[in-house]
């Protein structure tokens, strides 16, 4: 099993920034992709960003140029730097890990991000 400790969510004004962190523990395979999904009220969960163990990254079109994902393999920790936040970025953000970034094996409990004035 894999456990996650997520942090960094909160309330921010439009145009502001937040940095999410997710520390994983347990049976972490070095080949796992780690990343973030989000789910807004009344909407399906969607992929935000992912990063492979080798550092290859991918992003949803809606966040390209504003969000940056990074990873510290020694600490099994993934980060999501979110800049120029918009109200439509409001959602619960879920950390995840697995071999397939489009079908993660493990999920965190989620952290709320609210963008509002």
Short mmCIF file of N, CA and C in Angstrom, two decimals:
data_model
loop_
_atom_site.label_atom_id
_atom_site.label_comp_id
_atom_site.label_asym_id
_atom_site.label_seq_id
_atom_site.Cartn_x
_atom_site.Cartn_y
_atom_site.Cartn_z
N UNK A 1 0.83 -1.19 0.00
CA UNK A 1 0.00 0.00 0.00
C UNK A 1 0.87 1.25 0.00
N UNK A 2 0.27 2.33 -0.45
CA UNK A 2 0.94 3.62 -0.50
C UNK A 2 0.09 4.63 0.25
N UNK A 3 0.73 5.43 1.07
CA UNK A 3 0.05 6.49 1.79
C UNK A 3 0.62 7.84 1.35
N UNK A 4 -0.26 8.85 1.39
CA UNK A 4 0.13 10.19 0.98
C UNK A 4 -0.18 11.20 2.09
N UNK A 5 0.70 12.20 2.19
CA UNK A 5 0.42 13.36 3.03
C UNK A 5 0.45 14.57 2.12
N UNK A 6 -0.75 15.15 1.89
CA UNK A 6 -0.88 16.30 1.00
C UNK A 6 -0.95 17.58 1.82
N UNK A 7 -0.43 18.65 1.28
CA UNK A 7 -0.49 19.93 1.96
C UNK A 7 -0.41 21.07 0.95
N UNK A 8 -0.77 22.26 1.40
CA UNK A 8 -0.59 23.44 0.56
C UNK A 8 -1.86 24.04 -0.01
N UNK A 9 -2.98 23.35 0.15
CA UNK A 9 -4.23 23.91 -0.36
C UNK A 9 -4.69 25.09 0.48
N UNK A 10 -5.73 25.79 -0.02
CA UNK A 10 -6.27 26.91 0.73
C UNK A 10 -7.05 27.85 -0.15
N UNK A 11 -7.28 29.04 0.38
CA UNK A 11 -8.03 30.08 -0.33
C UNK A 11 -7.05 31.13 -0.86
N UNK A 12 -7.21 31.47 -2.13
CA UNK A 12 -6.33 32.46 -2.75
C UNK A 12 -7.15 33.31 -3.70
N UNK A 13 -6.73 34.55 -3.88
CA UNK A 13 -7.43 35.44 -4.81
C UNK A 13 -7.03 35.12 -6.25
N UNK A 14 -7.89 35.46 -7.19
CA UNK A 14 -7.53 35.28 -8.60
C UNK A 14 -6.21 35.97 -8.92
N UNK A 15 -5.38 35.29 -9.68
CA UNK A 15 -4.05 35.80 -10.00
C UNK A 15 -2.98 35.39 -9.01
N UNK A 16 -3.39 34.82 -7.91
CA UNK A 16 -2.44 34.41 -6.89
C UNK A 16 -1.79 33.07 -7.17
N UNK A 17 -1.00 32.61 -6.20
CA UNK A 17 -0.24 31.36 -6.34
C UNK A 17 -0.41 30.48 -5.12
N UNK A 18 -0.28 29.20 -5.34
CA UNK A 18 -0.23 28.20 -4.29
C UNK A 18 0.74 27.11 -4.70
N UNK A 19 1.30 26.43 -3.70
CA UNK A 19 2.17 25.29 -3.98
C UNK A 19 1.67 24.09 -3.20
N UNK A 20 1.28 23.06 -3.92
CA UNK A 20 0.84 21.82 -3.29
C UNK A 20 2.03 20.87 -3.16
N UNK A 21 2.03 20.13 -2.05
CA UNK A 21 3.05 19.11 -1.82
C UNK A 21 2.37 17.79 -1.51
N UNK A 22 3.01 16.72 -1.89
CA UNK A 22 2.48 15.38 -1.61
C UNK A 22 3.64 14.45 -1.33
N UNK A 23 3.73 13.98 -0.10
CA UNK A 23 4.78 13.05 0.29
C UNK A 23 4.19 11.65 0.36
N UNK A 24 4.80 10.72 -0.35
CA UNK A 24 4.32 9.34 -0.40
C UNK A 24 5.19 8.44 0.45
N UNK A 25 4.56 7.45 1.04
CA UNK A 25 5.30 6.45 1.81
C UNK A 25 4.67 5.09 1.56
N UNK A 26 5.42 4.06 1.93
CA UNK A 26 4.93 2.72 1.71
C UNK A 26 5.63 2.07 0.54
N UNK A 27 4.91 1.24 -0.20
CA UNK A 27 5.50 0.46 -1.28
C UNK A 27 5.52 1.31 -2.56
N UNK A 28 6.50 2.18 -2.65
CA UNK A 28 6.66 3.06 -3.80
C UNK A 28 7.64 2.44 -4.78
N UNK A 29 7.18 2.17 -5.98
CA UNK A 29 8.07 1.66 -7.00
C UNK A 29 8.77 2.82 -7.69
N UNK A 30 10.04 2.64 -7.97
CA UNK A 30 10.82 3.74 -8.56
C UNK A 30 10.26 4.14 -9.92
N UNK A 31 9.56 3.25 -10.59
CA UNK A 31 9.04 3.56 -11.91
C UNK A 31 7.69 4.24 -11.92
N UNK A 32 7.15 4.52 -10.76
CA UNK A 32 5.83 5.14 -10.68
C UNK A 32 5.84 6.55 -11.25
N UNK A 33 4.81 6.88 -12.00
CA UNK A 33 4.50 8.26 -12.30
C UNK A 33 3.71 8.82 -11.12
N UNK A 34 3.99 10.05 -10.75
CA UNK A 34 3.23 10.71 -9.70
C UNK A 34 2.59 11.97 -10.30
N UNK A 35 1.48 12.37 -9.72
CA UNK A 35 0.84 13.54 -10.30
C UNK A 35 -0.35 14.01 -9.50
N UNK A 36 -1.14 14.85 -10.17
CA UNK A 36 -2.30 15.47 -9.55
C UNK A 36 -3.50 15.42 -10.50
N UNK A 37 -4.63 15.08 -9.92
CA UNK A 37 -5.91 15.24 -10.56
C UNK A 37 -6.68 16.26 -9.74
N UNK A 38 -7.79 16.73 -10.30
CA UNK A 38 -8.68 17.61 -9.53
C UNK A 38 -10.12 17.32 -9.88
N UNK A 39 -11.00 17.66 -8.93
CA UNK A 39 -12.43 17.46 -9.15
C UNK A 39 -13.18 18.66 -8.60
N UNK A 40 -13.87 19.35 -9.48
CA UNK A 40 -14.69 20.48 -9.09
C UNK A 40 -16.11 19.99 -8.82
N UNK A 41 -16.89 20.73 -8.04
CA UNK A 41 -18.27 20.31 -7.74
C UNK A 41 -19.08 20.08 -9.01
N UNK A 42 -19.72 18.93 -9.09
CA UNK A 42 -20.55 18.62 -10.24
C UNK A 42 -19.81 18.21 -11.48
N UNK A 43 -18.49 18.06 -11.40
CA UNK A 43 -17.70 17.70 -12.57
C UNK A 43 -16.92 16.42 -12.31
N UNK A 44 -16.47 15.81 -13.41
CA UNK A 44 -15.66 14.60 -13.29
C UNK A 44 -14.24 14.96 -12.86
N UNK A 45 -13.60 13.97 -12.24
CA UNK A 45 -12.20 14.14 -11.89
C UNK A 45 -11.38 14.23 -13.17
N UNK A 46 -10.44 15.16 -13.22
CA UNK A 46 -9.63 15.34 -14.42
C UNK A 46 -8.14 15.42 -14.07
N UNK A 47 -7.34 14.96 -15.02
CA UNK A 47 -5.89 15.00 -14.84
C UNK A 47 -5.43 16.45 -14.93
N UNK A 48 -4.56 16.84 -14.01
CA UNK A 48 -3.97 18.18 -14.03
C UNK A 48 -2.54 18.12 -14.57
N UNK A 49 -1.72 17.28 -13.95
CA UNK A 49 -0.32 17.17 -14.35
C UNK A 49 0.25 15.87 -13.81
N UNK A 50 1.27 15.36 -14.49
CA UNK A 50 1.95 14.17 -14.04
C UNK A 50 3.43 14.27 -14.36
N UNK A 51 4.23 13.50 -13.62
CA UNK A 51 5.67 13.49 -13.84
C UNK A 51 6.19 12.08 -13.63
N UNK A 52 6.95 11.59 -14.59
CA UNK A 52 7.50 10.25 -14.49
C UNK A 52 8.72 10.24 -13.58
N UNK A 53 9.19 9.06 -13.26
CA UNK A 53 10.38 8.95 -12.42
C UNK A 53 11.59 9.56 -13.11
N UNK A 54 11.58 9.61 -14.42
CA UNK A 54 12.68 10.21 -15.17
C UNK A 54 12.52 11.69 -15.43
N UNK A 55 11.42 12.27 -14.95
CA UNK A 55 11.23 13.71 -15.07
C UNK A 55 10.40 14.17 -16.24
N UNK A 56 9.86 13.23 -17.03
CA UNK A 56 8.97 13.63 -18.13
C UNK A 56 7.66 14.13 -17.56
N UNK A 57 7.22 15.29 -18.06
CA UNK A 57 6.01 15.90 -17.52
C UNK A 57 4.91 16.02 -18.57
N UNK A 58 3.68 16.03 -18.11
CA UNK A 58 2.55 16.31 -19.00
C UNK A 58 1.52 17.10 -18.22
N UNK A 59 0.77 17.93 -18.94
CA UNK A 59 -0.18 18.84 -18.31
C UNK A 59 -1.49 18.87 -19.09
N UNK A 60 -2.55 19.17 -18.37
CA UNK A 60 -3.81 19.48 -19.03
C UNK A 60 -3.65 20.81 -19.77
N UNK A 61 -4.32 20.94 -20.90
CA UNK A 61 -4.20 22.18 -21.68
C UNK A 61 -4.61 23.40 -20.86
N UNK A 62 -5.55 23.23 -19.96
CA UNK A 62 -6.08 24.35 -19.19
C UNK A 62 -5.08 24.93 -18.19
N UNK A 63 -4.01 24.19 -17.90
CA UNK A 63 -3.05 24.67 -16.90
C UNK A 63 -1.66 24.91 -17.47
N UNK A 64 -1.45 24.55 -18.73
CA UNK A 64 -0.14 24.74 -19.35
C UNK A 64 0.28 26.20 -19.28
N UNK A 65 1.53 26.43 -18.89
CA UNK A 65 2.05 27.78 -18.77
C UNK A 65 1.78 28.43 -17.43
N UNK A 66 0.91 27.83 -16.64
CA UNK A 66 0.59 28.40 -15.32
C UNK A 66 1.02 27.47 -14.17
N UNK A 67 0.92 26.18 -14.38
CA UNK A 67 1.27 25.20 -13.35
C UNK A 67 2.58 24.51 -13.73
N UNK A 68 3.36 24.16 -12.69
CA UNK A 68 4.59 23.42 -12.89
C UNK A 68 4.66 22.28 -11.89
N UNK A 69 4.87 21.08 -12.40
CA UNK A 69 4.99 19.92 -11.53
C UNK A 69 6.47 19.56 -11.41
N UNK A 70 6.86 19.15 -10.21
CA UNK A 70 8.24 18.71 -9.98
C UNK A 70 8.23 17.57 -8.98
N UNK A 71 9.40 16.97 -8.85
CA UNK A 71 9.45 15.74 -8.05
C UNK A 71 10.82 15.60 -7.41
N UNK A 72 10.82 15.12 -6.16
CA UNK A 72 12.04 14.79 -5.44
C UNK A 72 11.99 13.29 -5.18
N UNK A 73 12.69 12.52 -6.00
CA UNK A 73 12.62 11.07 -5.88
C UNK A 73 13.18 10.56 -4.56
N UNK A 74 14.19 11.23 -4.04
CA UNK A 74 14.79 10.80 -2.77
C UNK A 74 13.78 10.91 -1.62
N UNK A 75 12.86 11.85 -1.75
CA UNK A 75 11.86 12.05 -0.70
C UNK A 75 10.49 11.50 -1.08
N UNK A 76 10.39 10.90 -2.28
CA UNK A 76 9.09 10.41 -2.76
C UNK A 76 8.02 11.50 -2.66
N UNK A 77 8.40 12.69 -3.05
CA UNK A 77 7.51 13.85 -2.92
C UNK A 77 7.32 14.51 -4.27
N UNK A 78 6.09 14.88 -4.54
CA UNK A 78 5.76 15.60 -5.77
C UNK A 78 5.15 16.95 -5.38
N UNK A 79 5.45 17.95 -6.19
CA UNK A 79 5.00 19.31 -5.93
C UNK A 79 4.21 19.82 -7.14
N UNK A 80 3.29 20.72 -6.88
CA UNK A 80 2.57 21.40 -7.95
C UNK A 80 2.57 22.89 -7.64
N UNK A 81 3.36 23.64 -8.39
CA UNK A 81 3.38 25.09 -8.26
C UNK A 81 2.30 25.65 -9.17
N UNK A 82 1.36 26.39 -8.59
CA UNK A 82 0.22 26.90 -9.35
C UNK A 82 0.28 28.43 -9.32
N UNK A 83 0.44 29.01 -10.47
CA UNK A 83 0.50 30.47 -10.61
C UNK A 83 -0.68 30.97 -11.45
N UNK A 84 -0.91 32.26 -11.36
CA UNK A 84 -1.99 32.90 -12.15
C UNK A 84 -3.30 32.13 -11.99
N UNK A 85 -3.62 31.83 -10.77
CA UNK A 85 -4.81 31.01 -10.50
C UNK A 85 -6.09 31.72 -10.91
N UNK A 86 -7.04 30.92 -11.39
CA UNK A 86 -8.33 31.42 -11.85
C UNK A 86 -9.44 30.77 -11.03
N UNK A 87 -10.61 31.42 -10.97
CA UNK A 87 -11.73 30.80 -10.24
C UNK A 87 -12.04 29.39 -10.73
N UNK A 88 -11.86 29.13 -12.00
CA UNK A 88 -12.15 27.79 -12.53
C UNK A 88 -11.13 26.74 -12.10
N UNK A 89 -10.07 27.15 -11.43
CA UNK A 89 -9.13 26.18 -10.85
C UNK A 89 -9.62 25.66 -9.50
N UNK A 90 -10.69 26.23 -9.00
CA UNK A 90 -11.25 25.78 -7.73
C UNK A 90 -11.68 24.32 -7.82
N UNK A 91 -11.15 23.50 -6.91
CA UNK A 91 -11.43 22.07 -6.93
C UNK A 91 -10.73 21.41 -5.74
N UNK A 92 -11.05 20.16 -5.54
CA UNK A 92 -10.25 19.32 -4.65
C UNK A 92 -9.15 18.69 -5.49
N UNK A 93 -7.93 18.84 -5.07
CA UNK A 93 -6.78 18.32 -5.80
C UNK A 93 -6.29 17.04 -5.12
N UNK A 94 -6.13 16.00 -5.94
CA UNK A 94 -5.76 14.68 -5.44
C UNK A 94 -4.38 14.27 -5.97
N UNK A 95 -3.51 13.92 -5.06
CA UNK A 95 -2.22 13.35 -5.42
C UNK A 95 -2.42 11.89 -5.81
N UNK A 96 -1.60 11.39 -6.71
CA UNK A 96 -1.75 10.00 -7.11
C UNK A 96 -0.41 9.41 -7.56
N UNK A 97 -0.38 8.10 -7.68
CA UNK A 97 0.83 7.41 -8.12
C UNK A 97 0.46 6.10 -8.79
N UNK A 98 1.30 5.69 -9.74
CA UNK A 98 1.08 4.42 -10.41
C UNK A 98 1.90 4.34 -11.68
N UNK A 99 1.86 3.18 -12.32
CA UNK A 99 2.61 3.03 -13.56
C UNK A 99 1.93 3.74 -14.74
N UNK A 100 0.61 3.80 -14.69
CA UNK A 100 -0.15 4.44 -15.76
C UNK A 100 -0.71 5.77 -15.26
N UNK A 101 -0.24 6.92 -15.76
CA UNK A 101 -0.73 8.21 -15.26
C UNK A 101 -2.19 8.45 -15.54
N UNK A 102 -2.78 7.71 -16.47
CA UNK A 102 -4.20 7.88 -16.78
C UNK A 102 -5.08 6.90 -16.02
N UNK A 103 -4.47 6.05 -15.25
CA UNK A 103 -5.20 5.11 -14.39
C UNK A 103 -4.36 4.84 -13.16
N UNK A 104 -4.20 5.85 -12.29
CA UNK A 104 -3.33 5.67 -11.12
C UNK A 104 -3.79 4.55 -10.20
N UNK A 105 -2.83 3.95 -9.51
CA UNK A 105 -3.15 2.86 -8.59
C UNK A 105 -3.49 3.37 -7.21
N UNK A 106 -2.93 4.51 -6.83
CA UNK A 106 -3.07 5.00 -5.47
C UNK A 106 -3.45 6.48 -5.50
N UNK A 107 -4.29 6.84 -4.50
CA UNK A 107 -4.81 8.21 -4.42
C UNK A 107 -4.65 8.77 -3.02
N UNK A 108 -4.38 10.08 -2.95
CA UNK A 108 -4.39 10.76 -1.68
C UNK A 108 -5.81 11.13 -1.28
N UNK A 109 -5.96 11.77 -0.12
CA UNK A 109 -7.28 12.10 0.39
C UNK A 109 -7.83 13.39 -0.20
N UNK A 110 -6.97 14.17 -0.84
CA UNK A 110 -7.39 15.40 -1.48
C UNK A 110 -7.16 16.63 -0.61
N UNK A 111 -6.89 17.75 -1.29
CA UNK A 111 -6.73 19.02 -0.60
C UNK A 111 -7.51 20.08 -1.39
N UNK A 112 -8.25 20.92 -0.66
CA UNK A 112 -9.13 21.89 -1.29
C UNK A 112 -8.34 23.12 -1.73
N UNK A 113 -8.56 23.53 -2.98
CA UNK A 113 -8.04 24.79 -3.50
C UNK A 113 -9.23 25.64 -3.92
N UNK A 114 -9.33 26.83 -3.35
CA UNK A 114 -10.42 27.74 -3.68
C UNK A 114 -9.83 29.06 -4.17
N UNK A 115 -10.24 29.46 -5.36
CA UNK A 115 -9.77 30.71 -5.94
C UNK A 115 -10.96 31.66 -6.01
N UNK A 116 -10.92 32.66 -5.18
CA UNK A 116 -12.07 33.57 -5.07
C UNK A 116 -11.62 34.90 -4.50
N UNK A 117 -12.31 35.96 -4.94
CA UNK A 117 -12.04 37.28 -4.38
C UNK A 117 -13.00 37.58 -3.24
#
